Short mmCIF file of C-alpha atoms and ligand atoms in Angstrom, two decimals:
data_model
loop_
_atom_site.label_atom_id
_atom_site.label_comp_id
_atom_site.label_asym_id
_atom_site.label_seq_id
_atom_site.Cartn_x
_atom_site.Cartn_y
_atom_site.Cartn_z
CA MET A 30 6.57 24.94 -7.12
CA THR A 31 4.29 27.32 -5.28
CA ASN A 32 2.38 26.49 -2.15
CA TYR A 33 -1.08 27.25 -3.43
CA ASN A 34 -2.43 27.19 -6.91
CA ARG A 35 -3.82 30.24 -8.63
CA ARG A 36 -7.44 29.36 -8.16
CA GLU A 37 -6.94 29.10 -4.40
CA ILE A 38 -5.09 32.36 -4.17
CA GLY A 39 -7.78 33.98 -6.30
CA LYS A 40 -10.50 32.67 -4.04
CA ALA A 41 -8.76 33.87 -0.89
CA LEU A 42 -8.08 37.28 -2.39
CA GLY A 43 -11.66 37.50 -3.59
CA ALA A 44 -12.98 36.82 -0.10
CA ALA A 45 -10.56 39.34 1.43
CA THR A 46 -11.53 42.02 -1.10
CA ALA A 47 -15.24 41.46 -0.44
CA LEU A 48 -14.67 41.95 3.27
CA ALA A 49 -12.45 45.02 2.79
CA ALA A 50 -15.17 46.58 0.64
CA GLY A 51 -17.54 46.26 3.57
CA GLY A 52 -19.20 43.16 2.17
CA THR A 53 -20.12 40.06 4.13
CA ILE A 54 -19.50 36.43 3.36
CA ALA A 55 -22.70 34.50 2.68
CA ALA A 56 -23.81 32.18 5.46
CA GLY A 57 -22.20 28.77 5.04
CA ALA A 58 -19.54 30.06 2.70
CA GLN A 59 -16.05 29.94 4.10
CA ALA A 60 -13.45 32.66 4.12
CA ALA A 61 -10.90 29.84 4.24
CA PRO A 62 -7.72 30.69 2.38
CA ILE A 63 -7.18 27.10 1.33
CA ASP A 64 -9.50 25.32 -1.02
CA LEU A 65 -9.55 21.66 -0.01
CA ASP A 66 -10.92 20.31 -3.30
CA PHE A 67 -9.02 17.52 -5.03
CA PRO A 68 -8.41 17.45 -8.79
CA LYS A 69 -11.54 16.55 -10.77
CA ASP A 70 -10.27 13.22 -12.08
CA PHE A 71 -8.75 12.11 -8.76
CA LYS A 72 -9.48 8.40 -8.07
CA TRP A 73 -10.80 7.32 -4.69
CA GLY A 74 -10.68 3.67 -3.73
CA CYS A 75 -10.25 1.06 -1.03
CA ALA A 76 -7.64 -1.69 -0.78
CA THR A 77 -7.58 -5.31 0.38
CA ALA A 78 -5.38 -8.37 -0.20
CA ALA A 79 -6.24 -11.97 -1.05
CA TYR A 80 -4.95 -13.84 2.00
CA GLN A 81 -6.36 -11.24 4.37
CA ILE A 82 -9.95 -11.46 3.13
CA GLU A 83 -10.64 -14.48 0.93
CA GLY A 84 -10.64 -17.54 3.19
CA ALA A 85 -11.57 -20.68 1.19
CA ALA A 86 -8.01 -21.83 1.76
CA LYS A 87 -8.57 -25.29 0.33
CA GLU A 88 -11.26 -24.57 -2.21
CA ASP A 89 -11.26 -25.06 -5.97
CA GLY A 90 -7.72 -26.40 -6.08
CA ARG A 91 -5.92 -23.57 -4.25
CA GLY A 92 -2.43 -24.70 -3.22
CA PRO A 93 -0.98 -24.04 0.25
CA THR A 94 1.02 -20.86 0.83
CA ASN A 95 3.76 -19.75 3.21
CA TRP A 96 1.11 -17.92 5.25
CA ASP A 97 -1.01 -21.10 5.60
CA VAL A 98 2.06 -22.88 6.93
CA PHE A 99 3.10 -19.99 9.19
CA SER A 100 -0.33 -19.24 10.66
CA HIS A 101 -0.84 -22.95 11.42
CA THR A 102 2.48 -23.05 13.30
CA PRO A 103 1.75 -22.54 17.02
CA GLY A 104 3.02 -19.26 18.44
CA LYS A 105 3.45 -17.38 15.16
CA VAL A 106 0.15 -15.46 14.92
CA ALA A 107 -1.86 -13.84 17.74
CA ASN A 108 -4.45 -16.23 19.20
CA GLY A 109 -3.41 -18.87 16.68
CA ASP A 110 -5.55 -17.04 14.10
CA THR A 111 -5.33 -18.13 10.45
CA GLY A 112 -6.64 -16.95 7.08
CA ASP A 113 -8.60 -20.19 6.56
CA VAL A 114 -11.90 -18.28 6.61
CA ALA A 115 -10.91 -14.60 7.06
CA CYS A 116 -13.78 -12.43 5.70
CA ASP A 117 -14.99 -15.29 3.49
CA SER A 118 -14.77 -12.90 0.56
CA TYR A 119 -14.12 -15.81 -1.79
CA HIS A 120 -17.86 -16.46 -1.45
CA ARG A 121 -19.04 -12.97 -0.46
CA TYR A 122 -17.26 -10.87 -3.08
CA ALA A 123 -20.53 -9.61 -4.57
CA GLU A 124 -21.59 -8.30 -1.16
CA ASP A 125 -18.19 -6.60 -0.82
CA THR A 126 -18.64 -4.96 -4.21
CA GLN A 127 -21.85 -3.44 -2.88
CA LEU A 128 -19.95 -1.98 0.09
CA LEU A 129 -17.63 -0.30 -2.41
CA LYS A 130 -20.51 0.90 -4.52
CA ASN A 131 -22.26 2.37 -1.52
CA LEU A 132 -19.12 4.37 -0.65
CA GLY A 133 -19.06 5.79 -4.16
CA VAL A 134 -15.47 4.75 -4.89
CA SER A 135 -14.45 4.45 -8.52
CA THR A 136 -11.55 2.05 -7.91
CA TYR A 137 -10.67 -1.02 -5.85
CA ARG A 138 -7.20 -2.36 -5.19
CA MET A 139 -7.22 -6.15 -4.74
CA SER A 140 -4.63 -8.90 -5.02
CA LEU A 141 -4.61 -12.31 -6.68
CA ALA A 142 -3.73 -15.47 -4.81
CA TRP A 143 -0.87 -16.92 -6.87
CA SER A 144 -1.57 -20.43 -5.52
CA ARG A 145 -5.15 -20.38 -6.81
CA ILE A 146 -3.72 -20.01 -10.32
CA PHE A 147 -0.59 -22.15 -9.98
CA PRO A 148 -1.16 -24.34 -6.90
CA GLU A 149 2.53 -25.28 -6.88
CA GLY A 150 3.77 -21.85 -7.94
CA ARG A 151 4.48 -22.91 -11.52
CA GLY A 152 3.47 -25.58 -14.01
CA LYS A 153 -0.10 -26.24 -15.04
CA PRO A 154 -2.60 -23.43 -14.37
CA ASN A 155 -5.79 -24.16 -12.44
CA PRO A 156 -8.76 -22.91 -14.50
CA LYS A 157 -10.97 -22.66 -11.41
CA GLY A 158 -8.65 -20.03 -9.96
CA VAL A 159 -8.78 -17.98 -13.15
CA ASP A 160 -12.58 -18.33 -13.28
CA HIS A 161 -12.87 -16.98 -9.76
CA TYR A 162 -11.00 -13.77 -10.54
CA ASN A 163 -12.92 -13.39 -13.80
CA ARG A 164 -16.13 -13.40 -11.76
CA VAL A 165 -14.79 -10.92 -9.20
CA ILE A 166 -13.56 -8.52 -11.87
CA ASP A 167 -16.72 -8.75 -13.96
CA ASN A 168 -18.78 -8.06 -10.88
CA LEU A 169 -16.72 -4.96 -10.04
CA LEU A 170 -16.95 -3.63 -13.60
CA GLU A 171 -20.71 -4.24 -13.74
CA ASN A 172 -20.92 -1.97 -10.70
CA GLY A 173 -18.78 0.76 -12.20
CA ILE A 174 -15.65 0.00 -10.16
CA ASP A 175 -12.26 -0.16 -11.84
CA PRO A 176 -10.04 -2.94 -10.39
CA TYR A 177 -6.34 -2.27 -9.71
CA VAL A 178 -4.72 -5.68 -9.39
CA THR A 179 -1.66 -6.57 -7.30
CA MET A 180 0.01 -9.82 -8.38
CA PHE A 181 1.73 -10.63 -5.07
CA HIS A 182 0.63 -9.52 -1.63
CA TRP A 183 2.78 -11.97 0.40
CA ASP A 184 0.94 -15.30 -0.07
CA LEU A 185 3.72 -17.31 -1.70
CA PRO A 186 2.97 -20.84 -2.97
CA ALA A 187 4.52 -23.13 -0.34
CA ALA A 188 5.66 -25.61 -2.98
CA LEU A 189 8.31 -23.26 -4.41
CA PRO A 190 11.61 -24.66 -3.08
CA GLY A 191 13.46 -22.16 -0.88
CA GLY A 192 10.82 -19.47 -1.35
CA TRP A 193 12.36 -16.03 -1.84
CA GLN A 194 15.82 -17.35 -0.98
CA ASN A 195 15.78 -19.07 -4.35
CA ARG A 196 16.40 -16.91 -7.41
CA ASP A 197 14.10 -19.17 -9.46
CA THR A 198 11.14 -17.82 -7.50
CA ALA A 199 11.60 -14.45 -9.24
CA LYS A 200 11.29 -16.20 -12.61
CA ALA A 201 8.23 -18.20 -11.48
CA PHE A 202 6.63 -14.96 -10.33
CA ALA A 203 7.20 -13.32 -13.70
CA ASP A 204 5.67 -16.31 -15.50
CA TYR A 205 2.58 -16.25 -13.28
CA SER A 206 2.25 -12.46 -13.64
CA GLY A 207 2.50 -12.63 -17.42
CA PHE A 208 -0.05 -15.43 -17.52
CA MET A 209 -2.58 -13.48 -15.44
CA ALA A 210 -1.98 -10.24 -17.35
CA GLY A 211 -2.89 -12.22 -20.48
CA LYS A 212 -6.12 -13.42 -18.86
CA LEU A 213 -7.29 -10.15 -17.28
CA SER A 214 -5.92 -7.23 -19.29
CA ASP A 215 -8.93 -7.07 -21.58
CA ARG A 216 -10.66 -5.62 -18.47
CA VAL A 217 -7.97 -4.71 -15.94
CA LYS A 218 -5.90 -1.69 -16.93
CA HIS A 219 -3.71 -1.20 -13.84
CA PHE A 220 -1.36 -3.86 -12.53
CA MET A 221 0.96 -3.71 -9.54
CA THR A 222 3.68 -6.35 -9.32
CA VAL A 223 4.57 -6.79 -5.65
CA ASN A 224 3.31 -5.29 -2.41
CA GLU A 225 5.76 -3.84 0.13
CA LEU A 226 9.21 -5.20 -0.62
CA ARG A 227 10.50 -4.52 2.88
CA CYS A 228 7.77 -6.59 4.50
CA PHE A 229 8.12 -9.82 2.51
CA THR A 230 11.92 -9.59 2.63
CA ASP A 231 13.05 -8.05 5.93
CA LEU A 232 10.07 -8.71 8.21
CA SER A 233 9.97 -12.28 6.90
CA HIS A 234 13.66 -13.20 6.58
CA MET A 235 15.52 -10.89 8.99
CA GLN A 236 13.12 -10.09 11.84
CA GLY A 237 11.26 -13.37 11.47
CA ILE A 238 7.86 -11.97 12.40
CA HIS A 239 6.17 -12.70 9.06
CA ALA A 240 6.14 -15.93 7.04
CA PRO A 241 8.38 -17.87 6.69
CA GLY A 242 9.67 -16.54 10.03
CA LEU A 243 13.42 -16.69 9.34
CA LYS A 244 16.27 -14.74 10.89
CA LEU A 245 18.93 -15.00 8.21
CA PRO A 246 22.37 -13.44 8.44
CA PRO A 247 22.90 -10.21 6.40
CA ALA A 248 24.12 -11.93 3.21
CA GLY A 249 20.98 -14.07 3.13
CA VAL A 250 18.73 -11.07 3.77
CA ASN A 251 20.38 -9.04 1.01
CA GLN A 252 19.98 -11.92 -1.42
CA VAL A 253 16.26 -12.20 -0.61
CA ARG A 254 15.92 -8.44 -1.14
CA HIS A 255 17.65 -8.78 -4.50
CA HIS A 256 15.30 -11.58 -5.54
CA GLY A 257 12.38 -9.37 -4.50
CA VAL A 258 13.34 -6.42 -6.70
CA LEU A 259 14.33 -8.80 -9.50
CA ALA A 260 10.91 -10.49 -9.29
CA HIS A 261 9.30 -7.08 -9.61
CA GLY A 262 11.38 -6.12 -12.66
CA LEU A 263 10.89 -9.44 -14.47
CA ALA A 264 7.17 -9.24 -13.79
CA VAL A 265 6.96 -5.72 -15.27
CA GLN A 266 8.45 -7.14 -18.46
CA ALA A 267 6.22 -10.22 -18.46
CA ILE A 268 3.06 -8.18 -17.86
CA ARG A 269 3.94 -5.82 -20.73
CA ALA A 270 4.72 -8.75 -23.02
CA ASN A 271 1.36 -10.42 -22.37
CA ALA A 272 -1.06 -7.57 -21.74
CA LYS A 273 -3.35 -5.78 -24.16
CA PRO A 274 -2.24 -2.29 -25.25
CA GLY A 275 -3.14 0.52 -22.86
CA VAL A 276 -2.29 -1.42 -19.73
CA VAL A 277 -0.13 0.38 -17.17
CA VAL A 278 2.26 -1.24 -14.70
CA GLY A 279 3.76 -0.22 -11.38
CA LEU A 280 4.35 -1.57 -7.88
CA ALA A 281 3.03 -0.87 -4.39
CA ASP A 282 5.99 -0.15 -2.17
CA ASN A 283 6.21 0.83 1.47
CA THR A 284 9.18 3.07 0.89
CA THR A 285 10.61 4.09 4.27
CA MET A 286 9.44 7.68 4.59
CA ARG A 287 11.16 10.61 6.25
CA VAL A 288 9.73 14.01 7.15
CA PRO A 289 11.87 17.09 7.90
CA VAL A 290 11.57 18.13 11.57
CA ILE A 291 11.45 21.78 10.55
CA GLU A 292 10.48 22.98 7.11
CA THR A 293 13.78 24.66 6.25
CA ALA A 294 16.11 23.97 3.35
CA GLU A 295 18.73 22.04 5.36
CA HIS A 296 16.25 19.66 7.01
CA ILE A 297 14.29 19.23 3.77
CA GLU A 298 17.50 18.18 1.98
CA ALA A 299 18.52 15.90 4.87
CA ALA A 300 15.22 14.00 4.83
CA LYS A 301 15.41 13.61 1.05
CA LYS A 302 18.91 12.16 1.31
CA ALA A 303 17.69 9.81 4.04
CA ILE A 304 14.88 8.49 1.84
CA ARG A 305 17.22 7.78 -1.06
CA GLU A 306 19.81 6.00 1.09
CA ASP A 307 17.50 4.15 3.44
CA ASN A 308 15.65 2.62 0.48
CA ALA A 309 18.84 1.74 -1.41
CA MET A 310 17.95 -1.95 -1.64
CA PHE A 311 14.37 -1.32 -2.80
CA LEU A 312 12.84 1.69 -4.56
CA THR A 313 16.16 3.46 -5.11
CA ALA A 314 17.52 0.40 -6.95
CA ILE A 315 14.31 0.12 -8.99
CA MET A 316 14.27 3.80 -10.00
CA GLU A 317 18.04 4.22 -10.53
CA GLY A 318 19.06 0.77 -11.82
CA LYS A 319 21.95 0.40 -9.41
CA TYR A 320 22.73 -0.24 -5.78
CA LEU A 321 24.15 2.90 -4.15
CA ASP A 322 27.86 2.74 -3.34
CA SER A 323 27.03 3.63 0.27
CA TYR A 324 24.77 0.53 0.56
CA LEU A 325 27.33 -1.77 -1.06
CA ALA A 326 30.12 -0.40 1.15
CA GLU A 327 28.00 -0.77 4.26
CA GLN A 328 27.14 -4.40 3.44
CA GLY A 329 30.68 -5.33 2.35
CA ALA A 330 30.99 -9.09 1.83
CA ALA A 331 27.27 -9.50 2.57
CA ALA A 332 26.24 -7.43 -0.49
CA PRO A 333 23.84 -9.22 -2.86
CA LYS A 334 25.15 -11.39 -5.68
CA VAL A 335 24.00 -9.73 -8.88
CA GLN A 336 24.01 -11.43 -12.28
CA ALA A 337 24.50 -9.73 -15.65
CA GLY A 338 21.27 -8.08 -16.78
CA ASP A 339 19.67 -8.06 -13.32
CA MET A 340 19.91 -4.32 -12.73
CA ALA A 341 18.47 -3.49 -16.15
CA ALA A 342 15.51 -5.79 -15.46
CA ILE A 343 15.03 -4.31 -11.98
CA ALA A 344 14.95 -0.81 -13.48
CA SER A 345 12.34 -1.65 -16.15
CA PRO A 346 10.54 1.67 -16.74
CA LEU A 347 7.30 2.04 -14.79
CA ASP A 348 4.06 3.75 -15.73
CA PHE A 349 3.41 4.67 -12.11
CA VAL A 350 4.74 4.27 -8.60
CA ALA A 351 2.28 3.48 -5.82
CA LEU A 352 3.15 4.10 -2.19
CA ASN A 353 1.77 2.48 0.94
CA ILE A 354 2.16 5.26 3.49
CA TYR A 355 1.23 4.93 7.14
CA THR A 356 3.89 6.51 9.28
CA PRO A 357 7.05 8.61 8.98
CA ASP A 358 10.23 9.09 10.92
CA TYR A 359 11.36 12.65 11.55
CA VAL A 360 14.77 13.65 10.27
CA ARG A 361 17.04 16.57 11.01
CA ALA A 362 20.18 17.69 9.25
CA ASP A 363 23.25 16.67 11.23
CA PRO A 364 26.45 17.99 9.70
CA SER A 365 28.47 16.19 12.38
CA SER A 366 27.37 12.69 11.28
CA PRO A 367 28.93 10.97 8.25
CA LYS A 368 25.51 10.58 6.61
CA GLY A 369 24.62 14.22 7.20
CA TYR A 370 21.28 13.41 8.79
CA GLU A 371 19.82 11.99 11.96
CA VAL A 372 16.60 9.97 12.21
CA LEU A 373 14.91 10.97 15.45
CA PRO A 374 13.53 8.24 17.72
CA HIS A 375 9.81 8.19 18.49
CA LEU A 376 9.05 9.22 22.07
CA SER A 377 6.97 7.44 24.64
CA PHE A 378 4.13 9.92 24.18
CA SER A 379 4.39 10.27 20.39
CA PRO A 380 0.81 9.76 19.24
CA ARG A 381 0.06 6.40 17.68
CA MET A 382 -2.85 4.22 16.69
CA ALA A 383 -3.67 0.67 17.84
CA SER A 384 -0.73 -1.05 16.10
CA PRO A 385 2.45 -0.32 18.08
CA TRP A 386 4.35 0.68 14.92
CA LEU A 387 1.68 3.07 13.67
CA TYR A 388 2.88 6.49 14.85
CA VAL A 389 0.72 9.36 13.63
CA GLY A 390 2.53 11.75 11.28
CA PRO A 391 0.07 13.16 8.74
CA GLU A 392 2.72 15.35 7.02
CA VAL A 393 4.10 12.17 5.47
CA LEU A 394 1.26 12.16 2.95
CA TYR A 395 2.65 15.42 1.59
CA TRP A 396 6.38 14.71 1.86
CA GLY A 397 6.18 11.15 0.52
CA PRO A 398 4.79 12.12 -2.90
CA ARG A 399 7.01 15.23 -3.00
CA TYR A 400 10.27 13.40 -2.27
CA VAL A 401 9.54 10.51 -4.62
CA SER A 402 8.70 13.05 -7.35
CA GLU A 403 11.84 15.10 -6.76
CA LEU A 404 14.15 12.10 -6.52
CA TRP A 405 12.89 10.05 -9.45
CA GLY A 406 10.21 11.91 -11.39
CA PRO A 407 7.67 9.07 -11.79
CA LYS A 408 5.06 9.59 -14.52
CA ALA A 409 2.26 9.09 -12.01
CA LEU A 410 1.88 8.38 -8.31
CA TYR A 411 -0.78 6.67 -6.24
CA ILE A 412 -1.24 6.16 -2.55
CA SER A 413 -1.92 2.43 -2.71
CA GLU A 414 -2.52 2.13 1.06
CA ASN A 415 -3.13 4.47 3.96
CA GLY A 416 -5.28 3.97 7.02
CA CYS A 417 -5.02 2.84 10.61
CA SER A 418 -5.95 0.32 13.23
CA ALA A 419 -8.24 1.46 16.05
CA ASP A 420 -10.12 -0.04 18.99
CA ASP A 421 -13.46 -0.02 17.23
CA PRO A 422 -15.87 -1.05 20.00
CA LEU A 423 -19.23 -2.14 18.64
CA VAL A 424 -21.80 -0.35 20.80
CA HIS A 425 -25.54 -0.67 20.11
CA GLY A 426 -24.73 -1.92 16.64
CA ARG A 427 -22.47 1.03 15.81
CA VAL A 428 -18.74 1.74 15.63
CA ASP A 429 -18.09 5.45 16.13
CA ASP A 430 -14.41 5.48 15.19
CA SER A 431 -13.85 9.21 15.52
CA ASP A 432 -10.13 8.48 16.11
CA ARG A 433 -9.81 6.92 12.65
CA VAL A 434 -11.69 9.87 11.13
CA MET A 435 -9.24 12.22 12.88
CA TYR A 436 -6.29 10.22 11.53
CA LEU A 437 -7.62 10.12 7.97
CA ARG A 438 -8.74 13.76 7.87
CA ASN A 439 -5.30 14.94 8.93
CA TYR A 440 -3.47 12.69 6.48
CA LEU A 441 -5.71 13.70 3.59
CA THR A 442 -5.32 17.38 4.39
CA HIS A 443 -1.59 16.95 3.88
CA MET A 444 -2.15 14.84 0.77
CA HIS A 445 -4.24 17.72 -0.55
CA ARG A 446 -1.20 19.95 -0.30
CA ALA A 447 0.70 17.52 -2.55
CA THR A 448 -2.01 17.66 -5.24
CA ALA A 449 -2.32 21.47 -4.91
CA GLU A 450 1.41 21.87 -5.47
CA GLY A 451 1.16 19.80 -8.62
CA TYR A 452 2.84 16.49 -7.73
CA PRO A 453 1.43 13.84 -10.08
CA LEU A 454 -0.77 12.08 -7.56
CA LYS A 455 -3.66 10.34 -9.33
CA GLY A 456 -5.47 8.41 -6.64
CA TYR A 457 -5.77 7.14 -3.09
CA PHE A 458 -6.70 3.70 -1.74
CA LEU A 459 -7.82 3.53 1.86
CA TRP A 460 -6.63 0.47 3.81
CA SER A 461 -8.93 -1.16 4.31
CA LEU A 462 -12.41 -1.74 2.96
CA MET A 463 -13.10 -3.96 5.98
CA ASP A 464 -11.47 -5.53 9.02
CA ASN A 465 -9.42 -8.54 8.00
CA PHE A 466 -6.57 -10.92 8.86
CA GLU A 467 -3.85 -8.53 10.01
CA TRP A 468 -0.90 -10.91 9.50
CA ALA A 469 0.99 -11.70 12.73
CA ASP A 470 -1.64 -9.74 14.68
CA GLY A 471 -4.37 -12.07 13.43
CA TYR A 472 -7.82 -10.57 14.01
CA THR A 473 -6.71 -8.48 17.00
CA LYS A 474 -6.05 -5.34 14.94
CA ARG A 475 -8.87 -3.82 12.90
CA PHE A 476 -8.05 -1.52 9.94
CA GLY A 477 -11.42 -1.54 8.19
CA ILE A 478 -13.92 1.23 7.59
CA HIS A 479 -16.45 -1.61 7.72
CA TYR A 480 -16.56 -3.63 10.91
CA VAL A 481 -16.57 -7.38 10.36
CA ASP A 482 -18.22 -9.65 12.91
CA PHE A 483 -16.06 -12.68 12.24
CA ALA A 484 -18.59 -15.04 13.89
CA THR A 485 -21.41 -14.11 11.51
CA GLN A 486 -19.46 -12.41 8.68
CA LYS A 487 -21.78 -9.43 8.98
CA ARG A 488 -20.22 -6.19 7.65
CA ILE A 489 -21.21 -2.97 9.46
CA PRO A 490 -20.16 0.45 8.12
CA LYS A 491 -18.23 2.42 10.75
CA LEU A 492 -18.46 6.19 11.20
CA SER A 493 -15.32 6.41 9.03
CA ALA A 494 -17.22 4.83 6.12
CA ALA A 495 -19.83 7.61 6.32
CA TRP A 496 -17.02 10.16 6.48
CA TYR A 497 -15.19 8.68 3.46
CA LYS A 498 -18.45 8.56 1.48
CA GLU A 499 -18.99 12.27 2.14
CA LEU A 500 -15.42 13.11 1.17
CA ILE A 501 -15.78 11.19 -2.10
CA ALA A 502 -19.14 12.78 -2.93
CA ARG A 503 -17.70 16.27 -2.47
CA ASN A 504 -14.17 15.42 -3.70
CA ARG A 505 -12.70 17.49 -0.89
CA VAL A 506 -11.50 17.09 2.68
CA VAL A 507 -14.54 17.07 4.97
C1 PNW B 627 0.72 -3.20 5.16
N1 PNW B 627 5.15 -2.08 9.81
O1 PNW B 627 1.52 -3.89 6.05
C2 PNW B 627 0.19 -4.27 4.23
O2 PNW B 627 0.37 -4.03 2.87
C3 PNW B 627 -1.19 -4.70 4.54
O3 PNW B 627 -1.38 -6.01 4.08
C4 PNW B 627 -1.47 -4.53 6.02
O4 PNW B 627 -2.67 -5.10 6.44
C5 PNW B 627 -1.43 -3.05 6.31
O5 PNW B 627 -0.21 -2.47 5.87
C6 PNW B 627 -1.62 -2.69 7.77
O6 PNW B 627 -0.59 -3.26 8.54
C7 PNW B 627 2.38 -3.37 6.97
O7 PNW B 627 5.46 -2.87 10.74
C8 PNW B 627 2.76 -4.20 8.02
O8 PNW B 627 5.66 -0.95 9.70
C9 PNW B 627 3.68 -3.78 8.94
C10 PNW B 627 4.23 -2.51 8.84
C11 PNW B 627 3.85 -1.67 7.79
C12 PNW B 627 2.92 -2.10 6.86
#
């Protein structure tokens, strides 16, 4: 692949020739060698998730979830915050649609609350839950916004015995996903199964910082991971079996991303190898239909217990892969290490945003799509989440989040390189439409491009919303 496409080279050459011939460049026109336009049919959107925005935790028959239990357990979430009310989007969804419409986005990534549909995770469906999502989706479509629906964004029905430690949960998830695909696929054309495998497995069952807050030994963690990828694969099959023709299915994964420290062949190869191996239990298994020998050897007796047919289900072909990309680690080739690569530690002054884990590394929005394309050749790619937390002081009724604009502009400049080099990137969803319940950080970390005053539920567009609107209108980095 070449670095710049023909049109860009042509434009740059054209400008250079005009100057060489003694001509001038018209005022306002740029002599820039790189054209920052995105492909014409590129989809711009925003993303949210049910538990983070809906509230209405006990309304219309919604069953309790692991996050209701966790957030109501003292000491688990900052300030004792819960998603009981959140952004109250269960009632204010029409207002939120207008925020989207005002930005000019053509797409919206949202998730369904499983326990609104099956309050106990399985069994008899709750028609009021289905009605709610019918209303939300109809309202989006009436406003020209195409919904991309995630089936599971971490809010697991609390009634499911053993949660993700129990293999039966994967089956219950597939049944629920198939049921909802049947209800919505006359209008919804893009489904994502699960959101961020590593978060609802490792953060929740190994590190214990997300619901249900467990610190299992390695065998238990690996089994939860296996049930996570199995749930995804079974859901792909169930969605296909129940959906109308023309529906496409993928997942939204936060694949651990690596960026080469220097753009030379040896470091580029090292970072690619790191991505394949460090995601062995997640995207690598899904795309290759097997667990890498290196992962199995490393885990030894703690390796997951796999039943006949599991790997084939896990590797069910996908129509697209969507990536949640926030932050990379830098990798260099290290011929002296057995793996052949070294992941460099972040330094005390490495730039980062308001969340301690959110190191700034805009190149990842180029390398992520490139590596996933080179390793597994997905038919299509999306960025299903990207964005950042920031301080966001509200001053005289305004939030001038120039730091978020800086972050986004840099990331999207690198994403532009991925589209210009021809990787099959079809769209981008900014996290998030508005400030919301940021999991264990409660309401202390704001990721929105609309400020939410949680006392009044007023939504106020930040400077970054104006910036994103301009970018969408011009379909180029601004
Ligand atoms: C994602 N980390 O979570 C989720 O999909 C969103 O629900 C969330 O609000 C958003 O990113 C911002 O955090 C992550 O520790 C949570 O690396 C934690 C990490 C990454 C992503």
